Coordinates of C-alpha atoms and ligand atoms in Angstrom, one line a residue:
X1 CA -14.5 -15.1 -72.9
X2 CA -14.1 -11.5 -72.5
X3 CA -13.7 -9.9 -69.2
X4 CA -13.2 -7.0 -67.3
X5 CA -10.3 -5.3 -64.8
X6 CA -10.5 -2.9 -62.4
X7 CA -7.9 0.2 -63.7
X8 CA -6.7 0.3 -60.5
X9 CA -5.8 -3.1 -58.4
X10 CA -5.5 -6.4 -58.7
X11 CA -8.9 -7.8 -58.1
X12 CA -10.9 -10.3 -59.9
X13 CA -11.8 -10.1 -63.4
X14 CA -15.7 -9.7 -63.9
X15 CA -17.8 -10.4 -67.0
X16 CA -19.5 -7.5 -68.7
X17 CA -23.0 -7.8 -66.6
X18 CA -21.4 -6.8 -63.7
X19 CA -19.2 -4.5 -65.1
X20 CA -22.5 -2.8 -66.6
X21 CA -24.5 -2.9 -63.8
X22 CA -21.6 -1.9 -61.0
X23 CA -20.4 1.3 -63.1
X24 CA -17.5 1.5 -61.1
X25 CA -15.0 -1.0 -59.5
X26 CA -15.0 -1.7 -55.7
X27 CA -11.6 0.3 -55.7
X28 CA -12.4 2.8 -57.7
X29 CA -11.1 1.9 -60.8
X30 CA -13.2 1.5 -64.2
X31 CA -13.5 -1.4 -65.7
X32 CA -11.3 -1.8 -68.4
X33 CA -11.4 -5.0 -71.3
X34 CA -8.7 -7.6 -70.7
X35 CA -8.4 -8.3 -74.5
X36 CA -8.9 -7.1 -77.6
X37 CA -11.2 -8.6 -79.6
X38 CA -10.2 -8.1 -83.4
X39 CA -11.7 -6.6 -86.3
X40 CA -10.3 -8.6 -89.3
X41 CA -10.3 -7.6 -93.0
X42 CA -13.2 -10.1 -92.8
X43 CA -15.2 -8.8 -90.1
X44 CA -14.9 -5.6 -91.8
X45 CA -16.6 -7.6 -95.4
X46 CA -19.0 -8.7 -93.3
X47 CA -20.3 -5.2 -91.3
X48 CA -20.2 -3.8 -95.4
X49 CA -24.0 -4.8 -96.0
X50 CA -25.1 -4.6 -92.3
X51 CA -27.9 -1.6 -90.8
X52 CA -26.0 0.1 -88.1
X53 CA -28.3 -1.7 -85.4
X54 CA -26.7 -5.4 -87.4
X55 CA -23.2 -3.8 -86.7
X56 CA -23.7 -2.2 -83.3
X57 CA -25.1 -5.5 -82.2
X58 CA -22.0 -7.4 -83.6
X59 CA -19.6 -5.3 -82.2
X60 CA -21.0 -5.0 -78.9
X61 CA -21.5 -8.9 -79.2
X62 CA -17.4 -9.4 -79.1
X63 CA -17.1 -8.4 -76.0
X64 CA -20.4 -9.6 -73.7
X65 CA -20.0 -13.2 -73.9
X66 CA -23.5 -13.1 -71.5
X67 CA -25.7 -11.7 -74.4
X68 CA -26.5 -12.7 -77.4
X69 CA -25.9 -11.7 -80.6
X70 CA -30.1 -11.4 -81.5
X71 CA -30.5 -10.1 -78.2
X72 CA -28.4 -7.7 -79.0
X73 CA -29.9 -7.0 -82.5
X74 CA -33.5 -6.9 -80.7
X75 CA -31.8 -4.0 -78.5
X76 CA -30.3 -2.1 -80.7
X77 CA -33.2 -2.0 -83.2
X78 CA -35.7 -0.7 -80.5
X79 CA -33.1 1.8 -78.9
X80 CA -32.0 3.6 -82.4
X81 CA -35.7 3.0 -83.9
X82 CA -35.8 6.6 -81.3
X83 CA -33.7 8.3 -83.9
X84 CA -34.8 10.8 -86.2
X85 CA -33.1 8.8 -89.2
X86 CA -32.8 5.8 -90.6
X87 CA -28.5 5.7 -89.9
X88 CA -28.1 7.2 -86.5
X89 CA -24.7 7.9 -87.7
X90 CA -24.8 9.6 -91.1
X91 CA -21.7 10.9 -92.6
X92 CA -22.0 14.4 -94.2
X93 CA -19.4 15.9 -96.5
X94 CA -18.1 19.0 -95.0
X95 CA -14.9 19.4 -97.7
X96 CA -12.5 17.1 -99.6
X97 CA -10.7 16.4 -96.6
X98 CA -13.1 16.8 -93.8
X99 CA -16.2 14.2 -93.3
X100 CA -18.8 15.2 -90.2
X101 CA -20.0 12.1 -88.1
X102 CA -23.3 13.5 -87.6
X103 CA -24.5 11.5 -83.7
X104 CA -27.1 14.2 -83.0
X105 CA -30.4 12.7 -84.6
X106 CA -31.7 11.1 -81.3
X107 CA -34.0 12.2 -79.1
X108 CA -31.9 14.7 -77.3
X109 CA -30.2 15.8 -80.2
X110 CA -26.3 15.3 -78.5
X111 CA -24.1 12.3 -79.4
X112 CA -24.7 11.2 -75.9
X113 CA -28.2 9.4 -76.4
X114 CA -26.4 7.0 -79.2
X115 CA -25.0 4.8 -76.2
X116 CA -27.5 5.9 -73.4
X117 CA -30.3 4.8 -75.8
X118 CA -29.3 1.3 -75.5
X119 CA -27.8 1.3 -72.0
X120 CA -31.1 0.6 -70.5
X121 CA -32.0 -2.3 -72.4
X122 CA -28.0 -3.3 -71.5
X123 CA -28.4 -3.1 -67.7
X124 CA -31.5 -5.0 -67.5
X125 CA -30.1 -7.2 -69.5
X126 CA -27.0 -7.3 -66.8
X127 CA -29.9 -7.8 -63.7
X128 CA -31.5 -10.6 -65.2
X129 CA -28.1 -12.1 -66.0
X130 CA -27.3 -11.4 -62.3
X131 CA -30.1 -12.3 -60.5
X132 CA -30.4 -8.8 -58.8
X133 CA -33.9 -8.9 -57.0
X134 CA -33.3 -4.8 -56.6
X135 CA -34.5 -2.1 -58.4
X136 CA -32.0 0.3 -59.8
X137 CA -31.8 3.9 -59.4
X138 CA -29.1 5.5 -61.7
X139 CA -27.6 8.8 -60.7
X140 CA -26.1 10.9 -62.9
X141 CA -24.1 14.3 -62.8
X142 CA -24.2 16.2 -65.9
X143 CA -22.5 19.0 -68.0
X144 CA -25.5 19.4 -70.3
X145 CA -26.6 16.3 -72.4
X146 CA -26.0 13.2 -70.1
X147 CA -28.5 14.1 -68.2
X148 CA -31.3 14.7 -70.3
X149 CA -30.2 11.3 -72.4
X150 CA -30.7 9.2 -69.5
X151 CA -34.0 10.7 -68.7
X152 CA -35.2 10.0 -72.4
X153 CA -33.3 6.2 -71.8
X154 CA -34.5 5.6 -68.3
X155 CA -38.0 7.0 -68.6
X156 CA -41.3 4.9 -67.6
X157 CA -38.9 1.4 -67.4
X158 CA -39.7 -0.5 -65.3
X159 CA -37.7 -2.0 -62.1
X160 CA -35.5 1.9 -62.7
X161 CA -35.7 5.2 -61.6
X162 CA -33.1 8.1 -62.6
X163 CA -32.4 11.1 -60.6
X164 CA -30.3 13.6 -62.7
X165 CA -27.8 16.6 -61.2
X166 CA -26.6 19.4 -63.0
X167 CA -24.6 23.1 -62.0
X168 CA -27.1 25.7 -61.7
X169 CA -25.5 28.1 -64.4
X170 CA -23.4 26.0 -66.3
X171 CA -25.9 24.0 -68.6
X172 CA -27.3 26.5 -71.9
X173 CA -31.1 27.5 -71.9
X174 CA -32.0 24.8 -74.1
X175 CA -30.4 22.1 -72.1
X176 CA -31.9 23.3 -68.7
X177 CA -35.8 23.5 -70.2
X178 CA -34.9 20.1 -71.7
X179 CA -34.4 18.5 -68.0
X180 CA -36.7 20.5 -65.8
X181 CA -39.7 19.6 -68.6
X182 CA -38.4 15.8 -68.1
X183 CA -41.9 13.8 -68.8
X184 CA -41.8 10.4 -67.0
X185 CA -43.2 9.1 -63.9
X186 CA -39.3 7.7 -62.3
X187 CA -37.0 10.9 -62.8
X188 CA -36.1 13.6 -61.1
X189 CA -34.4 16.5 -61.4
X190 CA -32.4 19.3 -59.6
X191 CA -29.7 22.4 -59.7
X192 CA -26.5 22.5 -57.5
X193 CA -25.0 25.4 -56.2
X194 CA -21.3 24.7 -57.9
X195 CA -19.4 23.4 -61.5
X196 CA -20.0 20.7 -63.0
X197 CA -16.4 18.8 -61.3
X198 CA -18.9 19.8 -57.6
X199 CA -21.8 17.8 -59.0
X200 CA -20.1 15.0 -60.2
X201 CA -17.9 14.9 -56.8
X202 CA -21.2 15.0 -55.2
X203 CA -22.7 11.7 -57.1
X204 CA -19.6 9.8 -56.2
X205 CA -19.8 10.7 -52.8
X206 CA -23.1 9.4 -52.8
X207 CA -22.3 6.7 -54.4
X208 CA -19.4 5.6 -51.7
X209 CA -22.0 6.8 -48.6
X210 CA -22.7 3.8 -46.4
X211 CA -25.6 5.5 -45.1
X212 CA -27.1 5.8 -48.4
X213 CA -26.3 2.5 -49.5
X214 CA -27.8 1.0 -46.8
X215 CA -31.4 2.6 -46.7
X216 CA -31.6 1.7 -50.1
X217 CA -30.6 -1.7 -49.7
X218 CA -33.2 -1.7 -47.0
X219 CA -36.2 -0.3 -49.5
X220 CA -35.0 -2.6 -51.8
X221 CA -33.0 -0.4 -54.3
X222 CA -29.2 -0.5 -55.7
X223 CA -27.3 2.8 -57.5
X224 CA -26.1 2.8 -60.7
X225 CA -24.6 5.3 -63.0
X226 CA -25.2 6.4 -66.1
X227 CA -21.9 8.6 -66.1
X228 CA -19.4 8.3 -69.1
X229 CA -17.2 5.5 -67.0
X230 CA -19.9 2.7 -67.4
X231 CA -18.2 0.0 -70.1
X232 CA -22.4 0.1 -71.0
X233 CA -21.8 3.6 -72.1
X234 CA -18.4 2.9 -73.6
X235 CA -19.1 0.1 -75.5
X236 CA -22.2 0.9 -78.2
X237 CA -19.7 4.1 -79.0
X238 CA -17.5 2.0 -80.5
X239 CA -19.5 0.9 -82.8
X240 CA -19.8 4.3 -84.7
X241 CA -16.3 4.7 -85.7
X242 CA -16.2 1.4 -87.4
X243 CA -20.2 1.9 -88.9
X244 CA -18.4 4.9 -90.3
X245 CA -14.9 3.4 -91.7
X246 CA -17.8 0.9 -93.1
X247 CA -19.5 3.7 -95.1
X248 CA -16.8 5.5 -95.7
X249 CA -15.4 2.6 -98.4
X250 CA -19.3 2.2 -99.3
X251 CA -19.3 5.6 -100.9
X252 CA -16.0 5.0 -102.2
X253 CA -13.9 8.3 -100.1
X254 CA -11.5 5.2 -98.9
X255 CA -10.5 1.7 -99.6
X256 CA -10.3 -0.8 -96.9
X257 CA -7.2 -0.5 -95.2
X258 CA -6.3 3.1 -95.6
X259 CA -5.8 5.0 -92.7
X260 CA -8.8 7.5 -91.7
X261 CA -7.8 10.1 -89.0
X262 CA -10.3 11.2 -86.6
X263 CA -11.0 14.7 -84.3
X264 CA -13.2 14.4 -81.3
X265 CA -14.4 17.6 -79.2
X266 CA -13.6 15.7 -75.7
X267 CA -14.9 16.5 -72.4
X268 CA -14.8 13.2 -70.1
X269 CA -12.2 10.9 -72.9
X270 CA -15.5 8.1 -73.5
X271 CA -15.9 8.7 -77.3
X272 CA -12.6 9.7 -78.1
X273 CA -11.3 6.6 -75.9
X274 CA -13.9 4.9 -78.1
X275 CA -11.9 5.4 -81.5
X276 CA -9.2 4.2 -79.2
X277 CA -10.5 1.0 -78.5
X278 CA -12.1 0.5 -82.4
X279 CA -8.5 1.2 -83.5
X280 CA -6.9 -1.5 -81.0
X281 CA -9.5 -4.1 -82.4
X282 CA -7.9 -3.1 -85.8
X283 CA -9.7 -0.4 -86.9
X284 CA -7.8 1.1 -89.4
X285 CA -7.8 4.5 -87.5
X286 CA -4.9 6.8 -88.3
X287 CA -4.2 10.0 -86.0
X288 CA -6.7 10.1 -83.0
X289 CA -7.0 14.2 -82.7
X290 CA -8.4 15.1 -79.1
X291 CA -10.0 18.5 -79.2
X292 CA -10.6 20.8 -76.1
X293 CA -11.7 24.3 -75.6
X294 CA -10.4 26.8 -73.5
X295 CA -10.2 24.0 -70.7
X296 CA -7.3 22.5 -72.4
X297 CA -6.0 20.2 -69.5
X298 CA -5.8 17.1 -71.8
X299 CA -3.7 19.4 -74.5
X300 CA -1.5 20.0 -72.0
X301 CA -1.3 16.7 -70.8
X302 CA -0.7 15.7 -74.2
X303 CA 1.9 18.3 -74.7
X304 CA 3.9 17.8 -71.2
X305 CA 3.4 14.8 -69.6
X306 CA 1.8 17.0 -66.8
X307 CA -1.8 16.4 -66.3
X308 CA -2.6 19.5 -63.9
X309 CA -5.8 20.6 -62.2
X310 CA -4.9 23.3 -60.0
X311 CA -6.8 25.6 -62.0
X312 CA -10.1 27.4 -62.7
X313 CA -12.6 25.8 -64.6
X314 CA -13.9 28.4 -67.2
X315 CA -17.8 28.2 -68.6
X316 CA -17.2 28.2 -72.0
X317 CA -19.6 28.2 -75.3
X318 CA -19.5 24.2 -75.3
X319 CA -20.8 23.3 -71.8
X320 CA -20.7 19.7 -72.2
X321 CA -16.7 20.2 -72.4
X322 CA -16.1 22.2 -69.4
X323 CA -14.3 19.5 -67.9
X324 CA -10.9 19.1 -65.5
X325 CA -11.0 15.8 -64.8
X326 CA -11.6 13.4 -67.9
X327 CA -13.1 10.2 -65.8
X328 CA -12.4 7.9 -68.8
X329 CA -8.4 9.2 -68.9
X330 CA -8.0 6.9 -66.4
X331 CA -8.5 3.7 -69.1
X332 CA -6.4 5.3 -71.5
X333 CA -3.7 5.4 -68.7
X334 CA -4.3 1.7 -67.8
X335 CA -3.9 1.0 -71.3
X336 CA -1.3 3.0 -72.7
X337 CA 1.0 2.2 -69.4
X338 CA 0.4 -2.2 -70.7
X339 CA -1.9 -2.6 -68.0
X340 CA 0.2 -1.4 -65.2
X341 CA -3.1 -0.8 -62.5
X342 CA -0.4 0.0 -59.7
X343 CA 0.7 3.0 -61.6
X344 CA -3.0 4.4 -62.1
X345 CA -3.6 4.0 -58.9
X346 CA -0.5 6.2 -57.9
X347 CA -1.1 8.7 -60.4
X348 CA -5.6 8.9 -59.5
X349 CA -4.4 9.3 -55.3
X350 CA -1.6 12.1 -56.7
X351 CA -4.5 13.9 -58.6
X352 CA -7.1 14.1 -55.9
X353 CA -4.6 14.9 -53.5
X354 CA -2.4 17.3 -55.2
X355 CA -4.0 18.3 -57.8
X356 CA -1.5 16.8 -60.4
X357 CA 0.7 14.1 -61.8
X358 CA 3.1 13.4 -64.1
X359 CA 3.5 10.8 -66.6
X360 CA 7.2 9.1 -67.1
X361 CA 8.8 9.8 -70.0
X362 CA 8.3 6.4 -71.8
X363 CA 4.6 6.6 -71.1
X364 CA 4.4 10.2 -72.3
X365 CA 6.0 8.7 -75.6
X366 CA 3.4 6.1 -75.9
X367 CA 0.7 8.6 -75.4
X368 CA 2.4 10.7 -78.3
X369 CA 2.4 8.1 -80.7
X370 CA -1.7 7.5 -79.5
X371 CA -3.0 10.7 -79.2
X372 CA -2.5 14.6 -80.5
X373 CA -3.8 17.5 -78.4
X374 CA -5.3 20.8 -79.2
X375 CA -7.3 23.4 -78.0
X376 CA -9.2 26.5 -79.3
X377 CA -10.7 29.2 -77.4
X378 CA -14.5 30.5 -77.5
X379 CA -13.7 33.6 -80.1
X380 CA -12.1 30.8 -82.2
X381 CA -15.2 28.9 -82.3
X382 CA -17.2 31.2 -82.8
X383 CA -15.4 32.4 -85.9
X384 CA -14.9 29.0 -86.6
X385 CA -19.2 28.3 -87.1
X386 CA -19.5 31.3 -88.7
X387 CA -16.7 30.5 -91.8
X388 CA -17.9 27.1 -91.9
X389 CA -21.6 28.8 -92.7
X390 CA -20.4 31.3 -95.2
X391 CA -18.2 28.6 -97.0
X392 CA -20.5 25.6 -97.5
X393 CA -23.7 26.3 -95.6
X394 CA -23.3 23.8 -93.4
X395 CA -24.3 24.9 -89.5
X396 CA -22.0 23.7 -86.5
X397 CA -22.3 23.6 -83.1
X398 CA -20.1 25.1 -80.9
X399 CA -18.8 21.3 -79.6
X400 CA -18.2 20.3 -83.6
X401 CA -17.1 23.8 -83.9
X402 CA -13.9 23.1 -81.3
X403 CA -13.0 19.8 -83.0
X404 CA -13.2 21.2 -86.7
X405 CA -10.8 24.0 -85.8
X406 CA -8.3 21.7 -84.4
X407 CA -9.1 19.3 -87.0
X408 CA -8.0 21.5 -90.1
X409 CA -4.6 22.3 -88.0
X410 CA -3.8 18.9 -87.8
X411 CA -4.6 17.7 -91.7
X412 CA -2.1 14.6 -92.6
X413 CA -3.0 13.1 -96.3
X414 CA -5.4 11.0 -95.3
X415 CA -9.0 11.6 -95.1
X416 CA -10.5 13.3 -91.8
X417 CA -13.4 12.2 -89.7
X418 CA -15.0 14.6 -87.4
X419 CA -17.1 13.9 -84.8
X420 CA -20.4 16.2 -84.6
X421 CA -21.6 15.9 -81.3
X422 CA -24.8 18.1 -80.7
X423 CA -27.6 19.7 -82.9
X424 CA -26.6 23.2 -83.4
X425 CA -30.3 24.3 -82.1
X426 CA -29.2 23.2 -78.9
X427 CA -26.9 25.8 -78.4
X428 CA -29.2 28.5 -79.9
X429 CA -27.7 31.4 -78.0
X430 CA -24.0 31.5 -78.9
X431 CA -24.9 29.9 -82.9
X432 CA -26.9 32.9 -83.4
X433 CA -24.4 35.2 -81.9
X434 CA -21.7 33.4 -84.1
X435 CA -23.8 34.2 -87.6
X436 CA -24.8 37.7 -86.4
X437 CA -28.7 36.6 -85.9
X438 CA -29.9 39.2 -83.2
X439 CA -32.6 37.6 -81.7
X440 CA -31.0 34.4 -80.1
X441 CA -34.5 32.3 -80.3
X442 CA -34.7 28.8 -82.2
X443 CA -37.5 30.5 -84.7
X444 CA -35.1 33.4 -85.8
X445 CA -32.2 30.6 -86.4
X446 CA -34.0 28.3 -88.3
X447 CA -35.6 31.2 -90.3
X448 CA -32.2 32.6 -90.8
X449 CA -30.5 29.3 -91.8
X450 CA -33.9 27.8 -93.8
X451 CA -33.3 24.9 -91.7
X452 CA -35.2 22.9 -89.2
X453 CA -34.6 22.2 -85.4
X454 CA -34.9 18.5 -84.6
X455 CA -38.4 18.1 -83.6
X456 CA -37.2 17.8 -80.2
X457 CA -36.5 21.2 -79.6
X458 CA -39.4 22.3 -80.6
X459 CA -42.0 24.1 -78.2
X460 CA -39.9 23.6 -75.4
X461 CA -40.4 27.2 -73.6
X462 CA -44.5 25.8 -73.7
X463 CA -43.8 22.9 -72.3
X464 CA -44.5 22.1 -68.1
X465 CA -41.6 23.2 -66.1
X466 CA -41.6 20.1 -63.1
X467 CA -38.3 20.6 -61.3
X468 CA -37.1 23.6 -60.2
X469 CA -35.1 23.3 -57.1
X470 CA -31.6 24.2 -56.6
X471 CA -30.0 23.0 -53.9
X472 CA -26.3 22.9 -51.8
X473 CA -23.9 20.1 -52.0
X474 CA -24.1 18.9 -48.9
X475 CA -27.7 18.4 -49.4
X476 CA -27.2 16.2 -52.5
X477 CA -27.5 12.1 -50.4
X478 CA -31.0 14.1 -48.8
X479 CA -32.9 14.8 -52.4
X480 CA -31.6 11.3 -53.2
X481 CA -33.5 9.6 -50.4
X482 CA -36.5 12.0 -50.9
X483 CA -36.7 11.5 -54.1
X484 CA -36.9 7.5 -53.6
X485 CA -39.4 8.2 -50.5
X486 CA -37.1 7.1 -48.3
X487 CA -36.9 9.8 -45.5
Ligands
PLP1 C1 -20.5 14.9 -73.8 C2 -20.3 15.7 -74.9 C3 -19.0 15.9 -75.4 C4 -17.8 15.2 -74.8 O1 -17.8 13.8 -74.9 P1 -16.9 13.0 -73.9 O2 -17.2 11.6 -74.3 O3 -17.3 13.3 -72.5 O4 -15.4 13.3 -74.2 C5 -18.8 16.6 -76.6 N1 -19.8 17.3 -77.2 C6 -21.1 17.2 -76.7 C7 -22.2 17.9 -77.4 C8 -21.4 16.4 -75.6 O5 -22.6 16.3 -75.2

């Protein structure tokens, strides 16, 4: 039976319902698998024929021993039947090296809704397991796309609500009319006064407020998070690295056991860590290629050993990468250093105290062999969407535009799988500024292109604005209770 480990100390395993619905370990660690479960040859023959709801239910299924595998199957069915296409992770054939991993065709149109589609239907799965008599209210602090994909997840369900906070400023156009015309009678909305790192600060102090927790507990409710940390989160993005090795030998571009590298544009570490954990199962996953923009603390990690935030955090033309700290690092250092949850938790107190730490030198080797860093600023990606257009007419976003960059630096023999992260009609200001389009409005880039904006984005400037407050940090716990009507 699989189970789960706290990062950081030396506490009790738990199974994956608690893990799920906790988010975060009492210390706070994240919970991190305490073995591998493998992907043989076999299991590989037997994902070949499979829908990817058959194989995201499968792979999900080998590590929560409290669900079953038709459970599962019934869960993933309803949660990608949201997606505008049939795979909700088509490959697309960008050159002879380079193949896209296109996770934008859900209802958000960002990679984000593939695992926050399901987590709903995972974490009531994890109260019933439980017994938890409370109702659960996730918070969520977001650079852009989490939040609206747990609005779409968490909307109208029943025994949850989901109140959402994001940096006045920081989020584009698109993704702020996306959250304030949230439809739903359990969400909420609102603007901070700060960055992104401020907001998500703020949720974890709320989240460690005793106060809170115990008027809450009073009415009857329990926090959860939605945030990139939650195994619930981690987990169903696993399953789209191997769905893709699958199709990959389908249409013949590899056989099985040929190593496939793979770029991710990486904010907080969960789907690149993903392709981490695939590739421990067995996966046969060649280079992992972690991509940044102009907030290139993991490069530099990557490069010296020296993971340093004593820096500014720049707003760049792929929000949902504006990032210091990487929450889901913190597994890969649990991993990569065999386990040793003393360690992390020296490094994590170094970090929020100083503002630093540095790996050892052995552990900087085994993050060499595990990873490669690079980074590419906004002019970069910007020319970057706009020679991708001219050369094959294929439109990027600026997120997909950061990782194809880095990923045609780092071209080894074998095959390349990007990861595309977000519609490019999300980001409609700085795509249209890349291809010259003057007008920066969804019409004039889908005229321009003679392509379509997922149905999604469509209309949104018509739509009812419902939350439009922007508020201070301190004031963060406050709208929480409001918002539950407990003040
Ligand atoms: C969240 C996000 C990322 C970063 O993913 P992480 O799992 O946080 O590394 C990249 N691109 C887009 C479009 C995103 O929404």
């Amino acid at each position: 039976m699989n189970q789960f480990i706290s990062s950081r100390g030396h506490q009790q395993p738990v199974s994956g319902a608690e893990a799920i619905l906790h988010g975060l370990a009492p210390d706070g660690g994240l919970y991190c698998p305490t073995v591998w479960p493998t992907l043989s040859p076999d299991s590989i023959g037997k994902l070949l024929p499979m829908s990817y709801a058959e194989r995201s239910a499968y792979l999900i299924s080998l590590f929560l021993s409290d669900v079953s595998y038709e459970e599962l199957l019934s869960y993933t069915r309803e949660a990608y039947a949201t997606f505008d296409n049939a795979n909700p992770a088509p490959l697309r054939k960008l050159s002879d090296s380079i193949t896209l991993l296109d996770l934008w065709h859900g209802p958000t149109a960002a990679f984000k809704d593939v695992a926050l589609q399901l987590l709903p239907f995972l974490l009531t799965a994890s109260v019933k397991t439980l017994g938890e008599q409370r109702n659960v209210c996730i918070l969520a602090a977001t650079s852009g796309d989490t939040g609206k994909a747990a609005l779409e997840g968490f909307k109208n369900r029943d025994g949850c609500a989901v109140f959402v906070f994001y940096p006045q400023g920081g989020v584009s156009q698109v993704q702020q009319l996306q959250m304030t015309t949230q439809e739903g009678r359990n969400v909420g909305v609102c603007a901070i006064e700060g960055n992104f790192d401020n907001a998500q600060t703020g949720v974890k102090d709320i989240f460690a407020d005793a106060m809170v927790a115990k008027k809450l507990d009073d009415a009857g409710w329990m926090l959860s998070s939605a945030n990139s940390i939650n195994l619930g989160r981690l987990l169903p993005q696993i399953a789209y690295y191997v769905s893709a090795y699958c199709d990959l030998i389908t249409e013949g571009t590899i056989t099985y056991g040929q190593p496939l590298d793979v770029t991710v544009p990486t904010g907080n570490f969960g789907n690149i860590l993903a392709a981490y954990y695939a590739k421990q199962m067995g996966l046969p996953l060649g280079r992992l290629v972690c991509a940044s923009n102009r907030n290139d603390v993991l490069t530099r990690f990557l490069q010296t050993g020296v993971y340093d935030i004593r820096r500014e955090l720049h707003l760049t033309s792929s929000p949902s990468m504006d990032i210091l700290v990487s929450s889901n690092f913190e597994r890969a250092l649990f991993h990569l250093s065999g386990g040793d949850a003393a360690l992390v938790a020296t490094l994590m107190t170094s970090l929020s105290k100083d503002g630093y730490y540095s790996a050892s030198q052995s552990l900087k080797a085994t993050f060499d062999e595990a990873f490669i860093g690079d980074s590419c600023d906004d002019a970069t990606v910007s020319k970057t969407i706009s020679d991708i257009w001219s050369a094959t007419k294929t439109l990027i976003d600026p997120h997909t535009a950061v990782a194809v960059h880095v990923a045609q630096k780092h071209l080894t023999k074998s095959p390349m799988l990007v990861v595309s992260t977000a519609s490019p009609f999300k980001f409609v200001e700085s795509v249209s500024d890349s291809l010259g389009v003057t007008a920066p409005t969804l019409t004039a880039l889908e005229e321009f292109t003679e392509l379509r904006a997922p149905a999604c984005l469509q209309a949104l400037e018509t739509r009812e604005v419902r939350f439009q407050d922007c508020i201070s940090i301190p004031s963060m716990p406050q709208k929480v209770l409001q918002f539950l009507n407990l003040t």
